[in-house]
């Protein structure tokens, strides 16, 4: 039996050097808020996406909210959103007073195709969100052409993709009027949290700048918990090696409120916390910037791990892989499987904690899906995918022997049932 536990989530990007940087940051409270790292991040995006119009925030959800406000979206407007997403992407629509209308997804790339957007379109539609789920992408150009014909604003959700080095993926982030990127704890590059908006349509820039000038920093208590997050998870994971100690630490850190979740309790009810929107603090920008500088290596690693899953999981009955063009970098490796819940448990019992994006069309499962404007049956394909999907880790802390072990455990599970 393998001893090391394998996690898909829970601070997956944190390497030893990130942890050391985090500790250094913890002891430099004078540079937590102000410093030059947010502008370093902006410069990085300006260079990659060849635009001057880059804005940074404490979350991608803040960026989405600020963009919708600048675009004048509000009461009586509708925004078409993918029915396989995170509540953090939907709430900003609701906070403007607009309605989120769900477009069902295409099962081959887990985001809506043109037909779904057309079906959800009404004379109240003002904007659409296109999303690169896990890094997969569909026939987006056609959708964007249609949206432009209809005079709709297009927000490109790049929170799960960041790969300007591949010729094919270079364009991701340039298709819509604006693109949003995330430095969330489980994202391509992590500052624990953080968001970037790249505005491609100059029409919105002045408003964005005016709004940005009025933004404040998030509270110190919020920031302290963000800085502690990688350290707390490192302690919990270490404790897990001694059985119950890890669980005890997790319980203590969660109950004390020190260990934060990706979305807080209010957000799961559709409410807006007071610290959204806010500026990106220097401390989080510094963490993210360290990983941005290693992005090519981090992405290459994800591709190598994905190829182990790809070849290892071929031809297993009960497992459906996704096909994707060369150059695609998967944030997590998605699979549609038979008996997803049983497989999940089987893997957990063998030390593998699989990813759960997404078990509900508006995730996480504890989110109030009705508050998000989703009604059961709105998106039957998404609902069916939610009941079958699991995701495997591709992050830098997963090595090739971990990936082969995951493959072996999944194979063993289906072999026992054949
Ligand atoms: C598809 C998608 N869009 C937007 C977001 C919001 O990103 P952030 O956590 O940086 O606000 C997330 C993650 O939470 C997401 O998965």
Short mmCIF file of C-alpha atoms and ligand atoms in Angstrom, two decimals:
data_model
loop_
_atom_site.label_atom_id
_atom_site.label_comp_id
_atom_site.label_asym_id
_atom_site.label_seq_id
_atom_site.Cartn_x
_atom_site.Cartn_y
_atom_site.Cartn_z
CA UNK A 1 0.00 0.00 0.00
CA UNK A 2 1.29 3.45 -0.94
CA UNK A 3 2.03 5.70 2.06
CA UNK A 4 2.07 9.22 0.54
CA UNK A 5 -1.35 10.82 0.25
CA UNK A 6 -2.20 12.41 -3.07
CA UNK A 7 -4.36 15.53 -3.17
CA UNK A 8 -6.04 17.19 -6.13
CA UNK A 9 -6.97 20.30 -4.17
CA UNK A 10 -5.78 21.88 -0.87
CA UNK A 11 -3.00 24.25 -1.85
CA UNK A 12 -1.88 22.02 -4.74
CA UNK A 13 0.66 24.48 -6.23
CA UNK A 14 2.66 25.06 -3.06
CA UNK A 15 6.27 23.94 -3.41
CA UNK A 16 8.90 24.24 -0.67
CA UNK A 17 10.10 27.52 -2.16
CA UNK A 18 6.54 28.92 -2.16
CA UNK A 19 6.20 27.94 1.47
CA UNK A 20 9.47 29.66 2.39
CA UNK A 21 8.38 32.79 0.55
CA UNK A 22 5.05 32.65 2.36
CA UNK A 23 6.82 32.46 5.74
CA UNK A 24 9.02 35.42 4.78
CA UNK A 25 5.91 37.38 3.79
CA UNK A 26 4.20 36.54 7.08
CA UNK A 27 7.02 38.29 8.94
CA UNK A 28 6.97 41.39 6.71
CA UNK A 29 3.55 42.89 7.53
CA UNK A 30 4.73 46.34 6.38
CA UNK A 31 4.63 45.07 2.77
CA UNK A 32 1.41 43.04 2.94
CA UNK A 33 -0.72 45.67 1.24
CA UNK A 34 1.47 48.08 -0.71
CA UNK A 35 4.47 47.17 -2.81
CA UNK A 36 5.48 46.72 -6.40
CA UNK A 37 4.27 43.14 -7.04
CA UNK A 38 0.77 44.03 -8.30
CA UNK A 39 2.41 46.23 -10.94
CA UNK A 40 4.86 43.41 -11.79
CA UNK A 41 1.87 41.16 -12.42
CA UNK A 42 0.22 43.84 -14.55
CA UNK A 43 3.42 44.24 -16.53
CA UNK A 44 3.63 40.47 -17.11
CA UNK A 45 0.09 40.41 -18.52
CA UNK A 46 0.67 43.58 -20.55
CA UNK A 47 3.65 41.91 -22.21
CA UNK A 48 1.95 38.57 -22.83
CA UNK A 49 -1.33 39.98 -24.09
CA UNK A 50 0.13 43.09 -25.74
CA UNK A 51 -2.28 45.54 -24.18
CA UNK A 52 -2.00 48.41 -21.71
CA UNK A 53 -5.32 47.62 -20.12
CA UNK A 54 -4.66 45.23 -17.25
CA UNK A 55 -6.28 45.50 -13.81
CA UNK A 56 -5.62 43.43 -10.68
CA UNK A 57 -8.01 42.49 -7.84
CA UNK A 58 -8.23 40.32 -4.73
CA UNK A 59 -10.23 37.69 -6.68
CA UNK A 60 -11.29 36.95 -10.25
CA UNK A 61 -14.89 37.34 -8.99
CA UNK A 62 -14.03 40.97 -8.08
CA UNK A 63 -12.68 41.47 -11.60
CA UNK A 64 -15.88 40.04 -13.12
CA UNK A 65 -18.04 42.27 -10.94
CA UNK A 66 -16.03 45.39 -11.76
CA UNK A 67 -16.15 44.62 -15.47
CA UNK A 68 -19.92 44.06 -15.48
CA UNK A 69 -20.39 47.35 -13.63
CA UNK A 70 -18.18 49.18 -16.11
CA UNK A 71 -20.18 47.61 -18.93
CA UNK A 72 -23.36 49.05 -17.38
CA UNK A 73 -25.01 45.70 -16.74
CA UNK A 74 -27.76 45.81 -14.12
CA UNK A 75 -31.47 45.38 -13.36
CA UNK A 76 -33.54 43.79 -16.17
CA UNK A 77 -30.45 42.61 -18.03
CA UNK A 78 -29.59 38.99 -18.67
CA UNK A 79 -26.14 37.42 -18.84
CA UNK A 80 -25.77 33.96 -20.39
CA UNK A 81 -23.43 31.83 -18.30
CA UNK A 82 -22.19 28.21 -18.56
CA UNK A 83 -24.14 25.63 -16.58
CA UNK A 84 -20.98 23.96 -15.31
CA UNK A 85 -19.16 26.52 -13.28
CA UNK A 86 -18.39 27.90 -9.86
CA UNK A 87 -20.83 30.06 -7.90
CA UNK A 88 -17.99 32.62 -7.66
CA UNK A 89 -18.38 33.24 -11.42
CA UNK A 90 -22.17 33.63 -11.17
CA UNK A 91 -22.51 35.84 -8.08
CA UNK A 92 -21.02 38.96 -9.72
CA UNK A 93 -23.87 38.82 -12.26
CA UNK A 94 -26.46 38.66 -9.46
CA UNK A 95 -24.74 41.44 -7.50
CA UNK A 96 -25.26 43.83 -10.44
CA UNK A 97 -29.00 43.08 -10.27
CA UNK A 98 -28.93 41.18 -13.59
CA UNK A 99 -30.21 37.66 -14.15
CA UNK A 100 -27.92 34.68 -14.85
CA UNK A 101 -29.36 32.53 -17.65
CA UNK A 102 -27.78 29.11 -17.97
CA UNK A 103 -26.58 27.64 -21.26
CA UNK A 104 -26.15 23.87 -21.29
CA UNK A 105 -22.70 22.51 -22.07
CA UNK A 106 -21.26 20.38 -24.82
CA UNK A 107 -20.20 17.05 -23.33
CA UNK A 108 -16.94 17.02 -25.30
CA UNK A 109 -15.45 20.25 -23.91
CA UNK A 110 -17.61 21.00 -20.86
CA UNK A 111 -18.71 24.46 -21.84
CA UNK A 112 -21.61 25.73 -24.00
CA UNK A 113 -21.43 25.69 -27.79
CA UNK A 114 -23.00 28.28 -30.07
CA UNK A 115 -26.37 26.45 -30.21
CA UNK A 116 -26.75 26.63 -26.43
CA UNK A 117 -26.02 30.34 -26.33
CA UNK A 118 -28.55 30.91 -29.13
CA UNK A 119 -31.16 28.93 -27.20
CA UNK A 120 -30.65 31.00 -24.05
CA UNK A 121 -30.66 34.33 -25.92
CA UNK A 122 -33.56 36.78 -25.37
CA UNK A 123 -34.02 40.46 -26.11
CA UNK A 124 -32.77 41.14 -22.56
CA UNK A 125 -29.41 39.43 -23.10
CA UNK A 126 -26.56 41.90 -22.69
CA UNK A 127 -23.51 39.69 -22.22
CA UNK A 128 -22.22 36.13 -22.39
CA UNK A 129 -19.48 34.31 -20.50
CA UNK A 130 -17.32 31.89 -22.45
CA UNK A 131 -15.32 29.51 -20.29
CA UNK A 132 -12.28 27.28 -20.84
CA UNK A 133 -13.23 24.53 -18.42
CA UNK A 134 -10.10 22.73 -17.10
CA UNK A 135 -8.29 24.33 -20.07
CA UNK A 136 -10.54 22.66 -22.71
CA UNK A 137 -12.02 24.91 -25.40
CA UNK A 138 -14.78 24.50 -27.96
CA UNK A 139 -15.71 26.33 -31.16
CA UNK A 140 -15.39 29.69 -29.47
CA UNK A 141 -14.66 31.81 -32.53
CA UNK A 142 -18.11 31.00 -33.95
CA UNK A 143 -19.74 31.95 -30.67
CA UNK A 144 -17.81 35.20 -30.46
CA UNK A 145 -18.74 36.11 -34.07
CA UNK A 146 -22.41 35.48 -33.27
CA UNK A 147 -22.21 37.55 -30.05
CA UNK A 148 -20.64 40.42 -31.93
CA UNK A 149 -23.40 40.31 -34.55
CA UNK A 150 -25.95 40.53 -31.74
CA UNK A 151 -24.06 43.39 -30.06
CA UNK A 152 -23.40 41.32 -26.90
CA UNK A 153 -20.50 41.86 -24.53
CA UNK A 154 -18.23 38.81 -24.27
CA UNK A 155 -16.34 38.04 -21.08
CA UNK A 156 -13.79 35.27 -21.52
CA UNK A 157 -13.34 33.24 -18.35
CA UNK A 158 -9.68 32.17 -18.39
CA UNK A 159 -9.63 31.34 -14.69
CA UNK A 160 -8.69 27.74 -15.54
CA UNK A 161 -6.18 28.40 -18.29
CA UNK A 162 -2.99 30.42 -18.60
CA UNK A 163 -0.73 29.35 -21.39
CA UNK A 164 0.47 32.13 -23.64
CA UNK A 165 3.44 30.00 -24.76
CA UNK A 166 1.46 27.62 -26.97
CA UNK A 167 0.59 28.98 -30.38
CA UNK A 168 -2.93 27.61 -30.12
CA UNK A 169 -3.64 28.71 -26.59
CA UNK A 170 -1.98 32.10 -27.03
CA UNK A 171 -5.25 33.49 -28.28
CA UNK A 172 -7.13 32.48 -25.13
CA UNK A 173 -7.66 35.77 -23.36
CA UNK A 174 -7.93 37.79 -26.56
CA UNK A 175 -11.28 36.55 -27.88
CA UNK A 176 -13.75 38.63 -25.88
CA UNK A 177 -14.18 42.24 -24.81
CA UNK A 178 -12.32 41.29 -21.66
CA UNK A 179 -10.71 38.21 -20.15
CA UNK A 180 -10.54 37.26 -16.51
CA UNK A 181 -7.73 35.23 -14.91
CA UNK A 182 -7.53 33.83 -11.39
CA UNK A 183 -4.72 33.30 -8.88
CA UNK A 184 -7.07 31.26 -6.69
CA UNK A 185 -5.72 28.49 -4.48
CA UNK A 186 -6.51 25.74 -7.03
CA UNK A 187 -5.70 27.64 -10.19
CA UNK A 188 -2.87 27.52 -12.76
CA UNK A 189 -0.83 29.99 -10.75
CA UNK A 190 -1.74 30.69 -7.15
CA UNK A 191 -1.37 33.68 -4.86
CA UNK A 192 -3.88 31.89 -2.59
CA UNK A 193 -6.29 34.36 -4.18
CA UNK A 194 -6.13 37.13 -6.73
CA UNK A 195 -7.61 38.06 -10.09
CA UNK A 196 -6.60 39.85 -13.27
CA UNK A 197 -8.75 41.50 -15.89
CA UNK A 198 -7.38 42.09 -19.37
CA UNK A 199 -9.62 44.53 -21.22
CA UNK A 200 -9.50 44.13 -24.99
CA UNK A 201 -12.25 46.61 -25.83
CA UNK A 202 -11.02 50.15 -25.19
CA UNK A 203 -14.62 51.34 -24.76
CA UNK A 204 -14.59 50.06 -21.16
CA UNK A 205 -11.14 51.19 -20.11
CA UNK A 206 -11.84 54.65 -18.74
CA UNK A 207 -14.67 53.41 -16.54
CA UNK A 208 -12.55 50.53 -15.30
CA UNK A 209 -9.77 52.97 -14.38
CA UNK A 210 -12.18 55.27 -12.53
CA UNK A 211 -13.64 52.35 -10.60
CA UNK A 212 -10.16 51.01 -9.84
CA UNK A 213 -9.10 54.36 -8.37
CA UNK A 214 -11.90 54.11 -5.81
CA UNK A 215 -11.14 50.52 -4.75
CA UNK A 216 -9.83 49.78 -1.27
CA UNK A 217 -7.64 46.96 0.02
CA UNK A 218 -9.33 44.01 1.74
CA UNK A 219 -9.21 43.94 5.57
CA UNK A 220 -6.08 42.80 7.43
CA UNK A 221 -7.93 39.85 9.00
CA UNK A 222 -8.83 38.58 5.52
CA UNK A 223 -5.28 38.99 4.27
CA UNK A 224 -3.71 37.32 7.30
CA UNK A 225 -5.86 34.22 6.74
CA UNK A 226 -4.87 34.19 3.07
CA UNK A 227 -1.17 34.28 3.99
CA UNK A 228 -1.68 31.52 6.54
CA UNK A 229 -3.51 29.23 4.09
CA UNK A 230 -0.47 27.47 2.50
CA UNK A 231 1.16 27.07 5.93
CA UNK A 232 -1.94 25.58 7.52
CA UNK A 233 -2.37 23.10 4.69
CA UNK A 234 1.31 22.13 4.88
CA UNK A 235 0.76 21.38 8.60
CA UNK A 236 -2.43 19.41 7.94
CA UNK A 237 -0.80 17.35 5.18
CA UNK A 238 2.18 16.66 7.42
CA UNK A 239 -0.20 15.66 10.21
CA UNK A 240 -2.02 13.28 7.86
CA UNK A 241 1.14 11.17 7.81
CA UNK A 242 0.41 10.40 11.48
CA UNK A 243 -3.18 9.38 10.98
CA UNK A 244 -5.56 11.33 13.18
CA UNK A 245 -3.24 14.32 13.82
CA UNK A 246 -3.96 15.75 10.36
CA UNK A 247 -7.70 15.42 10.86
CA UNK A 248 -7.44 17.07 14.27
CA UNK A 249 -5.45 19.99 12.87
CA UNK A 250 -7.95 20.38 10.04
CA UNK A 251 -10.77 20.45 12.57
CA UNK A 252 -9.03 23.03 14.80
CA UNK A 253 -8.03 25.32 11.92
CA UNK A 254 -11.48 25.15 10.37
CA UNK A 255 -13.41 25.65 13.63
CA UNK A 256 -11.20 28.58 14.64
CA UNK A 257 -11.96 30.22 11.28
CA UNK A 258 -8.27 30.40 10.35
CA UNK A 259 -8.55 28.01 7.41
CA UNK A 260 -10.63 29.67 4.72
CA UNK A 261 -12.61 28.10 1.90
CA UNK A 262 -12.52 29.22 -1.74
CA UNK A 263 -16.03 30.69 -1.31
CA UNK A 264 -17.41 31.81 2.03
CA UNK A 265 -20.78 30.92 3.56
CA UNK A 266 -22.46 34.16 2.40
CA UNK A 267 -21.31 33.66 -1.17
CA UNK A 268 -22.86 30.21 -1.22
CA UNK A 269 -26.17 32.00 -0.58
CA UNK A 270 -25.50 34.50 -3.36
CA UNK A 271 -24.56 37.34 -0.98
CA UNK A 272 -21.68 39.75 -1.51
CA UNK A 273 -19.05 39.89 1.23
CA UNK A 274 -17.79 43.38 2.12
CA UNK A 275 -14.23 42.56 0.93
CA UNK A 276 -15.40 42.10 -2.68
CA UNK A 277 -14.38 43.88 -4.83
CA UNK A 278 -10.98 44.98 -3.53
CA UNK A 279 -7.45 45.63 -4.71
CA UNK A 280 -4.87 42.88 -4.99
CA UNK A 281 -2.61 43.12 -1.92
CA UNK A 282 1.15 43.06 -2.50
CA UNK A 283 1.61 39.88 -0.41
CA UNK A 284 -0.66 37.78 -2.65
CA UNK A 285 0.75 39.34 -5.81
CA UNK A 286 4.24 38.38 -4.62
CA UNK A 287 3.21 34.73 -4.16
CA UNK A 288 1.55 34.64 -7.58
CA UNK A 289 4.45 36.39 -9.28
CA UNK A 290 6.88 33.71 -8.08
CA UNK A 291 4.76 31.06 -9.82
CA UNK A 292 4.15 33.21 -12.92
CA UNK A 293 7.89 33.23 -13.46
CA UNK A 294 7.87 29.42 -13.45
CA UNK A 295 4.74 29.13 -15.58
CA UNK A 296 6.38 27.44 -18.55
CA UNK A 297 7.83 24.72 -16.30
CA UNK A 298 4.55 24.34 -14.36
CA UNK A 299 2.55 23.97 -17.57
CA UNK A 300 5.04 21.49 -19.05
CA UNK A 301 4.68 19.41 -15.90
CA UNK A 302 0.86 19.43 -16.23
CA UNK A 303 1.21 18.23 -19.83
CA UNK A 304 3.55 15.40 -18.83
CA UNK A 305 1.27 14.19 -16.03
CA UNK A 306 -1.77 14.42 -18.35
CA UNK A 307 -0.02 12.25 -20.92
CA UNK A 308 0.55 9.54 -18.28
CA UNK A 309 -3.20 9.54 -17.56
CA UNK A 310 -3.95 9.62 -21.26
CA UNK A 311 -1.98 6.53 -22.16
CA UNK A 312 -2.67 4.69 -18.90
CA UNK A 313 -6.44 5.09 -18.96
CA UNK A 314 -6.99 4.10 -22.58
CA UNK A 315 -9.50 1.37 -23.23
CA UNK A 316 -10.84 0.89 -19.71
CA UNK A 317 -14.51 0.19 -19.90
CA UNK A 318 -16.32 2.55 -17.53
CA UNK A 319 -13.91 5.44 -18.14
CA UNK A 320 -14.39 8.12 -20.79
CA UNK A 321 -11.47 10.43 -21.53
CA UNK A 322 -11.69 13.81 -23.24
CA UNK A 323 -9.84 14.51 -26.43
CA UNK A 324 -8.03 17.79 -26.81
CA UNK A 325 -5.57 19.28 -29.29
CA UNK A 326 -1.82 19.23 -28.67
CA UNK A 327 -0.71 22.24 -26.65
CA UNK A 328 -3.74 22.08 -24.34
CA UNK A 329 -2.76 22.36 -20.69
CA UNK A 330 -5.21 20.80 -18.27
CA UNK A 331 -5.56 22.38 -14.85
CA UNK A 332 -7.06 19.09 -13.74
CA UNK A 333 -7.49 15.96 -15.86
CA UNK A 334 -11.23 15.32 -16.20
CA UNK A 335 -12.79 11.90 -16.68
CA UNK A 336 -16.38 10.73 -17.01
CA UNK A 337 -16.71 7.49 -15.14
CA UNK A 338 -19.22 4.81 -14.22
CA UNK A 339 -19.92 4.52 -10.47
CA UNK A 340 -18.20 7.86 -9.76
CA UNK A 341 -19.06 7.86 -6.07
CA UNK A 342 -17.81 4.32 -5.48
CA UNK A 343 -14.62 5.08 -7.40
CA UNK A 344 -14.14 8.19 -5.29
CA UNK A 345 -14.35 6.19 -2.09
CA UNK A 346 -12.12 3.44 -3.47
CA UNK A 347 -9.45 6.04 -4.29
CA UNK A 348 -9.80 7.83 -0.93
CA UNK A 349 -9.30 4.51 0.87
CA UNK A 350 -6.07 4.13 -1.09
CA UNK A 351 -4.74 7.59 -0.24
CA UNK A 352 -5.93 9.45 -3.33
CA UNK A 353 -8.21 12.47 -2.89
CA UNK A 354 -9.78 13.08 -6.30
CA UNK A 355 -11.03 16.43 -7.52
CA UNK A 356 -14.77 17.19 -7.48
CA UNK A 357 -15.19 19.88 -10.13
CA UNK A 358 -18.10 19.99 -10.61
CA UNK A 359 -20.65 17.84 -8.82
CA UNK A 360 -23.42 20.38 -9.40
CA UNK A 361 -23.98 22.76 -12.35
CA UNK A 362 -23.20 25.66 -10.00
CA UNK A 363 -20.52 24.46 -7.60
CA UNK A 364 -19.69 23.80 -4.82
CA UNK A 365 -22.43 21.36 -3.87
CA UNK A 366 -23.27 23.39 -0.72
CA UNK A 367 -24.04 26.50 -2.81
CA UNK A 368 -27.70 27.49 -2.98
CA UNK A 369 -28.26 26.69 -6.62
CA UNK A 370 -31.70 28.34 -6.64
CA UNK A 371 -30.24 31.57 -5.28
CA UNK A 372 -27.86 31.41 -8.25
CA UNK A 373 -30.90 31.30 -10.52
CA UNK A 374 -30.42 27.68 -11.60
CA UNK A 375 -33.42 25.36 -11.67
CA UNK A 376 -33.22 21.62 -11.81
CA UNK A 377 -33.52 20.54 -15.46
CA UNK A 378 -32.19 23.83 -16.89
CA UNK A 379 -29.12 22.05 -18.27
CA UNK A 380 -29.62 18.28 -18.61
CA UNK A 381 -26.21 17.57 -20.16
CA UNK A 382 -24.41 19.45 -17.39
CA UNK A 383 -26.44 17.57 -14.77
CA UNK A 384 -25.54 14.25 -16.34
CA UNK A 385 -21.83 15.21 -16.51
CA UNK A 386 -21.94 16.29 -12.85
CA UNK A 387 -23.02 12.80 -11.83
CA UNK A 388 -20.16 11.14 -13.74
CA UNK A 389 -17.19 13.45 -13.46
CA UNK A 390 -14.02 13.08 -11.46
CA UNK A 391 -10.79 15.02 -11.88
CA UNK A 392 -7.21 13.92 -11.45
CA UNK A 393 -4.39 16.19 -10.25
CA UNK A 394 -1.81 17.60 -12.69
CA UNK A 395 -0.10 20.08 -10.36
CA UNK A 396 3.63 20.36 -9.68
CA UNK A 397 3.50 18.31 -6.48
CA UNK A 398 2.26 15.24 -8.37
CA UNK A 399 5.12 13.19 -9.75
CA UNK A 400 5.00 10.56 -12.47
CA UNK A 401 4.92 7.70 -9.97
CA UNK A 402 1.88 9.30 -8.27
CA UNK A 403 0.18 9.58 -11.66
CA UNK A 404 0.94 5.92 -12.47
CA UNK A 405 -0.35 4.89 -9.06
CA UNK A 406 -3.63 6.76 -9.70
CA UNK A 407 -3.93 5.00 -13.07
CA UNK A 408 -3.31 1.60 -11.44
CA UNK A 409 -5.91 2.19 -8.72
CA UNK A 410 -8.56 3.24 -11.27
CA UNK A 411 -7.75 0.22 -13.45
CA UNK A 412 -7.94 -2.09 -10.44
CA UNK A 413 -11.35 -0.65 -9.48
CA UNK A 414 -12.88 -1.44 -12.88
CA UNK A 415 -11.10 -4.78 -13.16
CA UNK A 416 -12.66 -5.90 -9.88
CA UNK A 417 -16.07 -5.01 -11.32
CA UNK A 418 -15.71 -6.52 -14.77
C1 LIG B 1 -14.86 28.94 -13.90
C2 LIG B 1 -14.55 29.88 -12.81
N1 LIG B 1 -14.76 31.21 -12.99
C3 LIG B 1 -14.48 32.10 -12.02
C4 LIG B 1 -13.98 31.71 -10.81
C5 LIG B 1 -13.70 32.75 -9.76
O1 LIG B 1 -12.31 32.84 -9.52
P1 LIG B 1 -11.83 33.46 -8.12
O2 LIG B 1 -11.81 32.34 -7.14
O3 LIG B 1 -10.45 33.98 -8.39
O4 LIG B 1 -12.78 34.52 -7.77
C6 LIG B 1 -13.74 30.34 -10.57
C7 LIG B 1 -13.19 29.83 -9.31
O5 LIG B 1 -13.57 30.09 -8.23
C8 LIG B 1 -14.03 29.41 -11.60
O6 LIG B 1 -13.81 28.10 -11.41
#
